[in-house]
Amino acid sequence: MREAARKSFTFRLVLAGPSELTDELEMAVLDAGCDDALLGVVDGEPFLIFHREAPTFRDALLSAVDATERAGLELIRVEPE
């Protein structure tokens, strides 16, 4: 069986919770498998901008949401980039 071609998808997950970046938060995000995301906070609103490779946008989004939840973060909304 041939593996589906992988594409790169860019999107932002806006999160509930911490309003500032800490070393512990960064490590939790990396340990959960979000090494393809930029962690940031703007106006007290934390977010992750993903550049995730997957066969489909749905696959990319679901894997990013799963990793975000493993990091102990709560998703508020998804924003396409």
PDB file of N, CA and C in Angstrom:
ATOM      1  N   MET A   1       0.839  -1.170   0.000  1.00  0.00           N
ATOM      2  CA  MET A   1       0.000   0.000   0.000  1.00  0.00           C
ATOM      3  C   MET A   1       0.892   1.245   0.000  1.00  0.00           C
ATOM      4  N   ARG A   2       0.624   2.167  -0.883  1.00  0.00           N
ATOM      5  CA  ARG A   2       1.423   3.382  -1.011  1.00  0.00           C
ATOM      6  C   ARG A   2       0.971   4.436  -0.004  1.00  0.00           C
ATOM      7  N   GLU A   3       1.942   5.083   0.646  1.00  0.00           N
ATOM      8  CA  GLU A   3       1.621   6.133   1.608  1.00  0.00           C
ATOM      9  C   GLU A   3       1.174   7.390   0.870  1.00  0.00           C
ATOM     10  N   ALA A   4       0.169   8.056   1.417  1.00  0.00           N
ATOM     11  CA  ALA A   4      -0.353   9.284   0.814  1.00  0.00           C
ATOM     12  C   ALA A   4       0.708  10.376   0.858  1.00  0.00           C
ATOM     13  N   ALA A   5       0.710  11.211  -0.178  1.00  0.00           N
ATOM     14  CA  ALA A   5       1.650  12.328  -0.227  1.00  0.00           C
ATOM     15  C   ALA A   5       1.393  13.267   0.948  1.00  0.00           C
ATOM     16  N   ARG A   6       2.464  13.743   1.555  1.00  0.00           N
ATOM     17  CA  ARG A   6       2.343  14.645   2.686  1.00  0.00           C
ATOM     18  C   ARG A   6       2.479  16.078   2.202  1.00  0.00           C
ATOM     19  N   LYS A   7       1.648  16.938   2.762  1.00  0.00           N
ATOM     20  CA  LYS A   7       1.679  18.357   2.453  1.00  0.00           C
ATOM     21  C   LYS A   7       1.915  19.097   3.753  1.00  0.00           C
ATOM     22  N   SER A   8       2.309  20.345   3.656  1.00  0.00           N
ATOM     23  CA  SER A   8       2.510  21.173   4.836  1.00  0.00           C
ATOM     24  C   SER A   8       1.313  22.099   5.011  1.00  0.00           C
ATOM     25  N   PHE A   9       0.771  22.129   6.215  1.00  0.00           N
ATOM     26  CA  PHE A   9      -0.384  22.956   6.540  1.00  0.00           C
ATOM     27  C   PHE A   9      -0.014  23.905   7.670  1.00  0.00           C
ATOM     28  N   THR A  10      -0.441  25.149   7.549  1.00  0.00           N
ATOM     29  CA  THR A  10      -0.159  26.155   8.563  1.00  0.00           C
ATOM     30  C   THR A  10      -1.468  26.636   9.161  1.00  0.00           C
ATOM     31  N   PHE A  11      -1.525  26.620  10.487  1.00  0.00           N
ATOM     32  CA  PHE A  11      -2.722  27.059  11.197  1.00  0.00           C
ATOM     33  C   PHE A  11      -2.335  27.435  12.618  1.00  0.00           C
ATOM     34  N   ARG A  12      -3.218  28.184  13.257  1.00  0.00           N
ATOM     35  CA  ARG A  12      -2.998  28.652  14.624  1.00  0.00           C
ATOM     36  C   ARG A  12      -4.038  28.038  15.551  1.00  0.00           C
ATOM     37  N   LEU A  13      -3.565  27.530  16.680  1.00  0.00           N
ATOM     38  CA  LEU A  13      -4.461  27.079  17.738  1.00  0.00           C
ATOM     39  C   LEU A  13      -4.393  28.111  18.851  1.00  0.00           C
ATOM     40  N   VAL A  14      -5.519  28.745  19.129  1.00  0.00           N
ATOM     41  CA  VAL A  14      -5.603  29.718  20.228  1.00  0.00           C
ATOM     42  C   VAL A  14      -5.991  28.940  21.481  1.00  0.00           C
ATOM     43  N   LEU A  15      -5.293  29.201  22.565  1.00  0.00           N
ATOM     44  CA  LEU A  15      -5.396  28.389  23.765  1.00  0.00           C
ATOM     45  C   LEU A  15      -5.962  29.158  24.946  1.00  0.00           C
ATOM     46  N   ALA A  16      -6.533  28.427  25.880  1.00  0.00           N
ATOM     47  CA  ALA A  16      -6.920  28.999  27.174  1.00  0.00           C
ATOM     48  C   ALA A  16      -5.736  28.803  28.101  1.00  0.00           C
ATOM     49  N   GLY A  17      -5.652  29.626  29.113  1.00  0.00           N
ATOM     50  CA  GLY A  17      -4.634  29.338  30.101  1.00  0.00           C
ATOM     51  C   GLY A  17      -3.557  30.378  30.241  1.00  0.00           C
ATOM     52  N   PRO A  18      -2.312  29.928  30.244  1.00  0.00           N
ATOM     53  CA  PRO A  18      -1.212  30.799  30.651  1.00  0.00           C
ATOM     54  C   PRO A  18      -1.122  32.057  29.789  1.00  0.00           C
ATOM     55  N   SER A  19      -0.940  33.186  30.459  1.00  0.00           N
ATOM     56  CA  SER A  19      -0.837  34.452  29.732  1.00  0.00           C
ATOM     57  C   SER A  19       0.600  34.891  29.559  1.00  0.00           C
ATOM     58  N   GLU A  20       1.535  34.036  29.956  1.00  0.00           N
ATOM     59  CA  GLU A  20       2.948  34.327  29.728  1.00  0.00           C
ATOM     60  C   GLU A  20       3.694  33.028  29.465  1.00  0.00           C
ATOM     61  N   LEU A  21       4.795  33.151  28.750  1.00  0.00           N
ATOM     62  CA  LEU A  21       5.602  31.982  28.410  1.00  0.00           C
ATOM     63  C   LEU A  21       6.521  31.644  29.571  1.00  0.00           C
ATOM     64  N   THR A  22       6.626  30.363  29.852  1.00  0.00           N
ATOM     65  CA  THR A  22       7.557  29.891  30.869  1.00  0.00           C
ATOM     66  C   THR A  22       8.365  28.745  30.277  1.00  0.00           C
ATOM     67  N   ASP A  23       9.491  28.434  30.898  1.00  0.00           N
ATOM     68  CA  ASP A  23      10.295  27.298  30.455  1.00  0.00           C
ATOM     69  C   ASP A  23       9.505  26.002  30.576  1.00  0.00           C
ATOM     70  N   GLU A  24       8.705  25.877  31.637  1.00  0.00           N
ATOM     71  CA  GLU A  24       7.914  24.669  31.852  1.00  0.00           C
ATOM     72  C   GLU A  24       6.868  24.491  30.747  1.00  0.00           C
ATOM     73  N   LEU A  25       6.231  25.581  30.353  1.00  0.00           N
ATOM     74  CA  LEU A  25       5.246  25.522  29.272  1.00  0.00           C
ATOM     75  C   LEU A  25       5.917  25.125  27.967  1.00  0.00           C
ATOM     76  N   GLU A  26       7.046  25.737  27.666  1.00  0.00           N
ATOM     77  CA  GLU A  26       7.768  25.401  26.436  1.00  0.00           C
ATOM     78  C   GLU A  26       8.171  23.932  26.413  1.00  0.00           C
ATOM     79  N   MET A  27       8.663  23.416  27.548  1.00  0.00           N
ATOM     80  CA  MET A  27       9.067  22.008  27.606  1.00  0.00           C
ATOM     81  C   MET A  27       7.862  21.079  27.456  1.00  0.00           C
ATOM     82  N   ALA A  28       6.735  21.431  28.064  1.00  0.00           N
ATOM     83  CA  ALA A  28       5.523  20.613  27.940  1.00  0.00           C
ATOM     84  C   ALA A  28       5.077  20.536  26.490  1.00  0.00           C
ATOM     85  N   VAL A  29       5.137  21.656  25.789  1.00  0.00           N
ATOM     86  CA  VAL A  29       4.746  21.705  24.379  1.00  0.00           C
ATOM     87  C   VAL A  29       5.692  20.852  23.531  1.00  0.00           C
ATOM     88  N   LEU A  30       6.987  20.986  23.750  1.00  0.00           N
ATOM     89  CA  LEU A  30       7.956  20.188  22.997  1.00  0.00           C
ATOM     90  C   LEU A  30       7.810  18.701  23.304  1.00  0.00           C
ATOM     91  N   ASP A  31       7.683  18.366  24.582  1.00  0.00           N
ATOM     92  CA  ASP A  31       7.563  16.959  24.980  1.00  0.00           C
ATOM     93  C   ASP A  31       6.302  16.303  24.421  1.00  0.00           C
ATOM     94  N   ALA A  32       5.270  17.098  24.167  1.00  0.00           N
ATOM     95  CA  ALA A  32       4.009  16.560  23.631  1.00  0.00           C
ATOM     96  C   ALA A  32       4.056  16.353  22.118  1.00  0.00           C
ATOM     97  N   GLY A  33       5.144  16.769  21.474  1.00  0.00           N
ATOM     98  CA  GLY A  33       5.265  16.559  20.030  1.00  0.00           C
ATOM     99  C   GLY A  33       4.930  17.767  19.186  1.00  0.00           C
ATOM    100  N   CYS A  34       5.031  18.947  19.777  1.00  0.00           N
ATOM    101  CA  CYS A  34       4.721  20.177  19.039  1.00  0.00           C
ATOM    102  C   CYS A  34       5.996  20.901  18.609  1.00  0.00           C
ATOM    103  N   ASP A  35       6.990  20.145  18.185  1.00  0.00           N
ATOM    104  CA  ASP A  35       8.249  20.765  17.772  1.00  0.00           C
ATOM    105  C   ASP A  35       8.145  21.438  16.406  1.00  0.00           C
ATOM    106  N   ASP A  36       6.991  21.337  15.778  1.00  0.00           N
ATOM    107  CA  ASP A  36       6.745  22.020  14.503  1.00  0.00           C
ATOM    108  C   ASP A  36       5.835  23.228  14.697  1.00  0.00           C
ATOM    109  N   ALA A  37       5.798  23.740  15.933  1.00  0.00           N
ATOM    110  CA  ALA A  37       4.921  24.866  16.251  1.00  0.00           C
ATOM    111  C   ALA A  37       5.704  25.977  16.938  1.00  0.00           C
ATOM    112  N   LEU A  38       5.228  27.185  16.732  1.00  0.00           N
ATOM    113  CA  LEU A  38       5.766  28.366  17.406  1.00  0.00           C
ATOM    114  C   LEU A  38       4.803  28.716  18.529  1.00  0.00           C
ATOM    115  N   LEU A  39       5.304  28.783  19.742  1.00  0.00           N
ATOM    116  CA  LEU A  39       4.506  29.125  20.914  1.00  0.00           C
ATOM    117  C   LEU A  39       4.634  30.614  21.167  1.00  0.00           C
ATOM    118  N   GLY A  40       3.506  31.278  21.384  1.00  0.00           N
ATOM    119  CA  GLY A  40       3.553  32.710  21.647  1.00  0.00           C
ATOM    120  C   GLY A  40       2.364  33.171  22.460  1.00  0.00           C
ATOM    121  N   VAL A  41       2.448  34.413  22.912  1.00  0.00           N
ATOM    122  CA  VAL A  41       1.357  35.058  23.638  1.00  0.00           C
ATOM    123  C   VAL A  41       1.245  36.479  23.119  1.00  0.00           C
ATOM    124  N   VAL A  42       0.031  36.875  22.718  1.00  0.00           N
ATOM    125  CA  VAL A  42      -0.230  38.247  22.283  1.00  0.00           C
ATOM    126  C   VAL A  42      -1.439  38.746  23.069  1.00  0.00           C
ATOM    127  N   ASP A  43      -1.283  39.885  23.709  1.00  0.00           N
ATOM    128  CA  ASP A  43      -2.354  40.475  24.527  1.00  0.00           C
ATOM    129  C   ASP A  43      -2.929  39.472  25.523  1.00  0.00           C
ATOM    130  N   GLY A  44      -2.051  38.684  26.128  1.00  0.00           N
ATOM    131  CA  GLY A  44      -2.472  37.721  27.144  1.00  0.00           C
ATOM    132  C   GLY A  44      -3.113  36.464  26.603  1.00  0.00           C
ATOM    133  N   GLU A  45      -3.143  36.298  25.272  1.00  0.00           N
ATOM    134  CA  GLU A  45      -3.776  35.132  24.650  1.00  0.00           C
ATOM    135  C   GLU A  45      -2.699  34.199  24.090  1.00  0.00           C
ATOM    136  N   PRO A  46      -2.527  33.004  24.701  1.00  0.00           N
ATOM    137  CA  PRO A  46      -1.519  32.069  24.211  1.00  0.00           C
ATOM    138  C   PRO A  46      -1.971  31.380  22.917  1.00  0.00           C
ATOM    139  N   PHE A  47      -0.992  31.027  22.092  1.00  0.00           N
ATOM    140  CA  PHE A  47      -1.298  30.353  20.833  1.00  0.00           C
ATOM    141  C   PHE A  47      -0.126  29.495  20.400  1.00  0.00           C
ATOM    142  N   LEU A  48      -0.422  28.573  19.520  1.00  0.00           N
ATOM    143  CA  LEU A  48       0.587  27.774  18.825  1.00  0.00           C
ATOM    144  C   LEU A  48       0.327  27.927  17.332  1.00  0.00           C
ATOM    145  N   ILE A  49       1.342  28.315  16.583  1.00  0.00           N
ATOM    146  CA  ILE A  49       1.244  28.333  15.122  1.00  0.00           C
ATOM    147  C   ILE A  49       1.974  27.096  14.613  1.00  0.00           C
ATOM    148  N   PHE A  50       1.212  26.217  13.990  1.00  0.00           N
ATOM    149  CA  PHE A  50       1.764  24.957  13.489  1.00  0.00           C
ATOM    150  C   PHE A  50       2.109  25.061  12.013  1.00  0.00           C
ATOM    151  N   HIS A  51       3.167  24.385  11.639  1.00  0.00           N
ATOM    152  CA  HIS A  51       3.546  24.120  10.248  1.00  0.00           C
ATOM    153  C   HIS A  51       3.684  22.595  10.199  1.00  0.00           C
ATOM    154  N   ARG A  52       2.541  21.919  10.084  1.00  0.00           N
ATOM    155  CA  ARG A  52       2.496  20.469  10.246  1.00  0.00           C
ATOM    156  C   ARG A  52       2.348  19.772   8.906  1.00  0.00           C
ATOM    157  N   GLU A  53       3.125  18.707   8.722  1.00  0.00           N
ATOM    158  CA  GLU A  53       3.028  17.885   7.516  1.00  0.00           C
ATOM    159  C   GLU A  53       2.096  16.710   7.784  1.00  0.00           C
ATOM    160  N   ALA A  54       1.215  16.465   6.827  1.00  0.00           N
ATOM    161  CA  ALA A  54       0.261  15.360   6.923  1.00  0.00           C
ATOM    162  C   ALA A  54      -0.372  15.157   5.546  1.00  0.00           C
ATOM    163  N   PRO A  55      -1.038  14.030   5.338  1.00  0.00           N
ATOM    164  CA  PRO A  55      -1.698  13.808   4.047  1.00  0.00           C
ATOM    165  C   PRO A  55      -2.835  14.793   3.787  1.00  0.00           C
ATOM    166  N   THR A  56      -3.564  15.185   4.851  1.00  0.00           N
ATOM    167  CA  THR A  56      -4.707  16.097   4.696  1.00  0.00           C
ATOM    168  C   THR A  56      -4.667  17.143   5.806  1.00  0.00           C
ATOM    169  N   PHE A  57      -5.413  18.240   5.604  1.00  0.00           N
ATOM    170  CA  PHE A  57      -5.523  19.259   6.651  1.00  0.00           C
ATOM    171  C   PHE A  57      -6.143  18.652   7.904  1.00  0.00           C
ATOM    172  N   ARG A  58      -7.144  17.828   7.721  1.00  0.00           N
ATOM    173  CA  ARG A  58      -7.821  17.192   8.861  1.00  0.00           C
ATOM    174  C   ARG A  58      -6.828  16.392   9.698  1.00  0.00           C
ATOM    175  N   ASP A  59      -5.990  15.602   9.054  1.00  0.00           N
ATOM    176  CA  ASP A  59      -4.983  14.816   9.770  1.00  0.00           C
ATOM    177  C   ASP A  59      -4.014  15.727  10.520  1.00  0.00           C
ATOM    178  N   ALA A  60      -3.590  16.799   9.873  1.00  0.00           N
ATOM    179  CA  ALA A  60      -2.661  17.737  10.506  1.00  0.00           C
ATOM    180  C   ALA A  60      -3.307  18.376  11.727  1.00  0.00           C
ATOM    181  N   LEU A  61      -4.538  18.823  11.575  1.00  0.00           N
ATOM    182  CA  LEU A  61      -5.234  19.492  12.665  1.00  0.00           C
ATOM    183  C   LEU A  61      -5.485  18.545  13.832  1.00  0.00           C
ATOM    184  N   LEU A  62      -5.987  17.359  13.556  1.00  0.00           N
ATOM    185  CA  LEU A  62      -6.287  16.419  14.634  1.00  0.00           C
ATOM    186  C   LEU A  62      -5.035  16.004  15.401  1.00  0.00           C
ATOM    187  N   SER A  63      -3.934  15.806  14.702  1.00  0.00           N
ATOM    188  CA  SER A  63      -2.705  15.431  15.405  1.00  0.00           C
ATOM    189  C   SER A  63      -2.176  16.598  16.235  1.00  0.00           C
ATOM    190  N   ALA A  64      -2.340  17.825  15.753  1.00  0.00           N
ATOM    191  CA  ALA A  64      -1.903  18.999  16.508  1.00  0.00           C
ATOM    192  C   ALA A  64      -2.775  19.202  17.747  1.00  0.00           C
ATOM    193  N   VAL A  65      -4.072  19.017  17.605  1.00  0.00           N
ATOM    194  CA  VAL A  65      -4.980  19.152  18.755  1.00  0.00           C
ATOM    195  C   VAL A  65      -4.652  18.089  19.795  1.00  0.00           C
ATOM    196  N   ASP A  66      -4.419  16.869  19.365  1.00  0.00           N
ATOM    197  CA  ASP A  66      -4.074  15.788  20.284  1.00  0.00           C
ATOM    198  C   ASP A  66      -2.781  16.116  21.033  1.00  0.00           C
ATOM    199  N   ALA A  67      -1.771  16.588  20.330  1.00  0.00           N
ATOM    200  CA  ALA A  67      -0.498  16.934  20.967  1.00  0.00           C
ATOM    201  C   ALA A  67      -0.673  18.099  21.939  1.00  0.00           C
ATOM    202  N   THR A  68      -1.482  19.077  21.559  1.00  0.00           N
ATOM    203  CA  THR A  68      -1.741  20.228  22.424  1.00  0.00           C
ATOM    204  C   THR A  68      -2.412  19.784  23.716  1.00  0.00           C
ATOM    205  N   GLU A  69      -3.361  18.883  23.622  1.00  0.00           N
ATOM    206  CA  GLU A  69      -4.037  18.373  24.818  1.00  0.00           C
ATOM    207  C   GLU A  69      -3.094  17.545  25.678  1.00  0.00           C
ATOM    208  N   ARG A  70      -2.180  16.784  25.057  1.00  0.00           N
ATOM    209  CA  ARG A  70      -1.178  16.025  25.825  1.00  0.00           C
ATOM    210  C   ARG A  70      -0.260  16.972  26.603  1.00  0.00           C
ATOM    211  N   ALA A  71      -0.076  18.179  26.087  1.00  0.00           N
ATOM    212  CA  ALA A  71       0.749  19.179  26.775  1.00  0.00           C
ATOM    213  C   ALA A  71      -0.005  19.817  27.938  1.00  0.00           C
ATOM    214  N   GLY A  72      -1.280  19.460  28.103  1.00  0.00           N
ATOM    215  CA  GLY A  72      -2.075  19.997  29.191  1.00  0.00           C
ATOM    216  C   GLY A  72      -2.717  21.331  28.876  1.00  0.00           C
ATOM    217  N   LEU A  73      -2.821  21.666  27.588  1.00  0.00           N
ATOM    218  CA  LEU A  73      -3.388  22.940  27.174  1.00  0.00           C
ATOM    219  C   LEU A  73      -4.805  22.757  26.633  1.00  0.00           C
ATOM    220  N   GLU A  74      -5.625  23.767  26.809  1.00  0.00           N
ATOM    221  CA  GLU A  74      -7.005  23.727  26.357  1.00  0.00           C
ATOM    222  C   GLU A  74      -7.180  24.586  25.116  1.00  0.00           C
ATOM    223  N   LEU A  75      -7.781  24.031  24.091  1.00  0.00           N
ATOM    224  CA  LEU A  75      -8.015  24.719  22.826  1.00  0.00           C
ATOM    225  C   LEU A  75      -9.265  25.585  22.910  1.00  0.00           C
ATOM    226  N   ILE A  76      -9.145  26.837  22.445  1.00  0.00           N
ATOM    227  CA  ILE A  76     -10.314  27.728  22.357  1.00  0.00           C
ATOM    228  C   ILE A  76     -10.852  27.744  20.930  1.00  0.00           C
ATOM    229  N   ARG A  77      -9.923  27.932  19.966  1.00  0.00           N
ATOM    230  CA  ARG A  77     -10.351  27.984  18.560  1.00  0.00           C
ATOM    231  C   ARG A  77      -9.176  27.717  17.638  1.00  0.00           C
ATOM    232  N   VAL A  78      -9.524  27.424  16.380  1.00  0.00           N
ATOM    233  CA  VAL A  78      -8.550  27.197  15.320  1.00  0.00           C
ATOM    234  C   VAL A  78      -8.666  28.343  14.338  1.00  0.00           C
ATOM    235  N   GLU A  79      -7.520  28.873  13.916  1.00  0.00           N
ATOM    236  CA  GLU A  79      -7.494  29.948  12.917  1.00  0.00           C
ATOM    237  C   GLU A  79      -6.570  29.530  11.769  1.00  0.00           C
ATOM    238  N   PRO A  80      -7.080  29.524  10.553  1.00  0.00           N
ATOM    239  CA  PRO A  80      -6.199  29.235   9.412  1.00  0.00           C
ATOM    240  C   PRO A  80      -5.223  30.390   9.223  1.00  0.00           C
ATOM    241  N   GLU A  81      -4.054  30.083   8.750  1.00  0.00           N
ATOM    242  CA  GLU A  81      -3.042  31.131   8.502  1.00  0.00           C
ATOM    243  C   GLU A  81      -3.089  31.526   7.044  1.00  0.00           C
TER     244      GLU A  81
END
